[in-house]
Amino acid sequence: MEAISIGLLGLGTVGSGVVKIIENHQDKLMHQVGCPVQVKKILVQDLEKQREVFVREELLTTKAEDIIHNPEIDIVIEVMGGVEETRKHLLEALKNKKHIVTANKDLMAVYGSELLTLASENNCDLFYEASVAGGIPILRSLVDGLASDRITKMMGIVNGTTNYILTKMSKYGNAYEDVLKEAQQLGYAEADPTSDVEGLDAARKMAILATLGFSMKIDLDDVEVQGITHISEEDLDYSKQLGYTMKLIGIAHREGEKVEVSVQPTLLSNAHPLASVNDVYNAVYVYGEAVGETMFYGPGAGSLPTATAVVSDLVGVMKNMRLGVNGKSAVVPQYPKKLKEPEEILSKHFLRLHVRDEVGAFSEITSIFSEYGVSFEKILQLPLKKREVAEIVLVTHHASQKAYERILFQLRDLSSVKEVKSSYRVEGSSNR
Ligand code: NAP
Ligand code: HSE
């Protein structure tokens, strides 16, 4: 029985997990695909580096062509990360009729459609389950499990690093810098953690989710992004006092033919199922017109969880090889892209202001909200230690993004408003 041969691009956090799972689950893989699976070559940068997993020295190479042009290799697993160089390797590999499994959301969010088109033209599979929410099989669930439904809303905690940081900061009062370091040591963060904490990693994943869930090609530039670096201890305290949990939430919402996609720190009602998703865990809440509410939960990063998704994709490729149907399952978007205008994007907002503690200040502020027809769900006013300054914290009812931006603009212009300290989207109410 001839073995199926794999070439690995990368042997870091995820690559080591892939090697371990292929070795440890060989019996199960044999049973599923009917032949042994062997790792034939592994691309790395540094041949001398200490590895998390034992591999024979002769398997390692620093030359991508040893894999991409190797006639003995059937499937390339890309777990090296990066975009431009990796794109070149994968385009070359596809031209050489290699099937691809990748965990690389940076690449798929930008060059996904180019790579998928080339894969189809070459009758090759290109699977990327691990690129979104690590070990959670969310892409397959959207494409297969919910194939019969019309998905209207997806809300995701899709970045493990930021969820880990926000959990430790809000539950235990840990300092941002310390927790970020921990997340890096645990292998959750990207090589450059800026993309985690500035929300870009989550934005890439939301672009992939929205494209598949809405069957509409959503580009990274279509996703409005805000990270977690400006969140203060005070914001976390107020969030708790008001019955919310601060999370970095990706939202993809379809109404009629139009969609909005964003990633931003959000105050989630404690009653919302995503509010209890903590640490490095990810979850994607999906609302379908027929199925109603569903939620997919699991580890969003880390060696073995992510490798599980990679090796499951590998099994998918090998099953297709056996059936002779590779390259037939790529999802082609059904609808043209239609994005909502700012006046069509509705949400509640949390706002924290420092104002002069003087007669008429509060009424000046509320009259601006009234001008735009926006009312309040919650209001707190507290004196600050600094005399003559008060802190006002409020949560609005639903307002359009356009109206809310105009309100903020006018508030900043008021002499009674010393500073707009923070503002966040709010999702869910006390019963959701
Ligand atoms: P990593 O630990 O930094 O490993 C990267 C590996 O690729 C290393 O073995 C490195 O070689 C090799 N490599 C990098 N650039 C190379 C180049 N130019 N030429 C040759 N080899 C190169 O990264 P990772 O955390 O495993 O992540 C890999 C991919 O999975 C990324 O796309 C990431 O976004 C994605 N992902 C990661 C996670 C996670 O939890 N870590 C979860 C989901 C998705 P050396 O070892 O010799 O330096
Ligand atoms: N850095 C990413 C995260 C890894 O923290 O979620 C998984 O994609």
Coordinates of N, CA, C and O in Angstrom, one line a residue, residues 186 206-207 250 274 308 388 395:
L186 N 3.2 31.5 25.4 CA 2.4 30.3 25.2 C 2.1 30.0 23.7 O 1.4 29.0 23.4
M206 N -12.6 37.5 10.1 CA -13.9 37.9 9.9 C -14.2 38.1 8.3 O -15.3 37.8 7.9
A207 N -13.2 38.5 7.6 CA -13.3 38.6 6.1 C -13.5 37.2 5.6 O -14.4 37.0 4.7
G250 N -15.8 40.4 16.5 CA -16.0 40.5 15.1 C -17.5 40.4 14.8 O -18.1 39.4 15.3
L274 N -21.6 34.7 24.2 CA -20.2 34.9 24.0 C -19.5 35.6 25.2 O -18.3 35.5 25.3
T308 N -4.9 20.1 14.8 CA -6.1 19.2 14.6 C -6.8 19.6 13.4 O -7.2 18.8 12.6
E388 N -14.6 70.1 40.3 CA -15.2 70.7 39.2 C -15.3 69.9 37.9 O -15.7 70.3 36.8
V395 N -25.1 54.6 28.2 CA -25.3 53.6 27.2 C -26.6 54.1 26.4 O -27.6 54.4 27.0

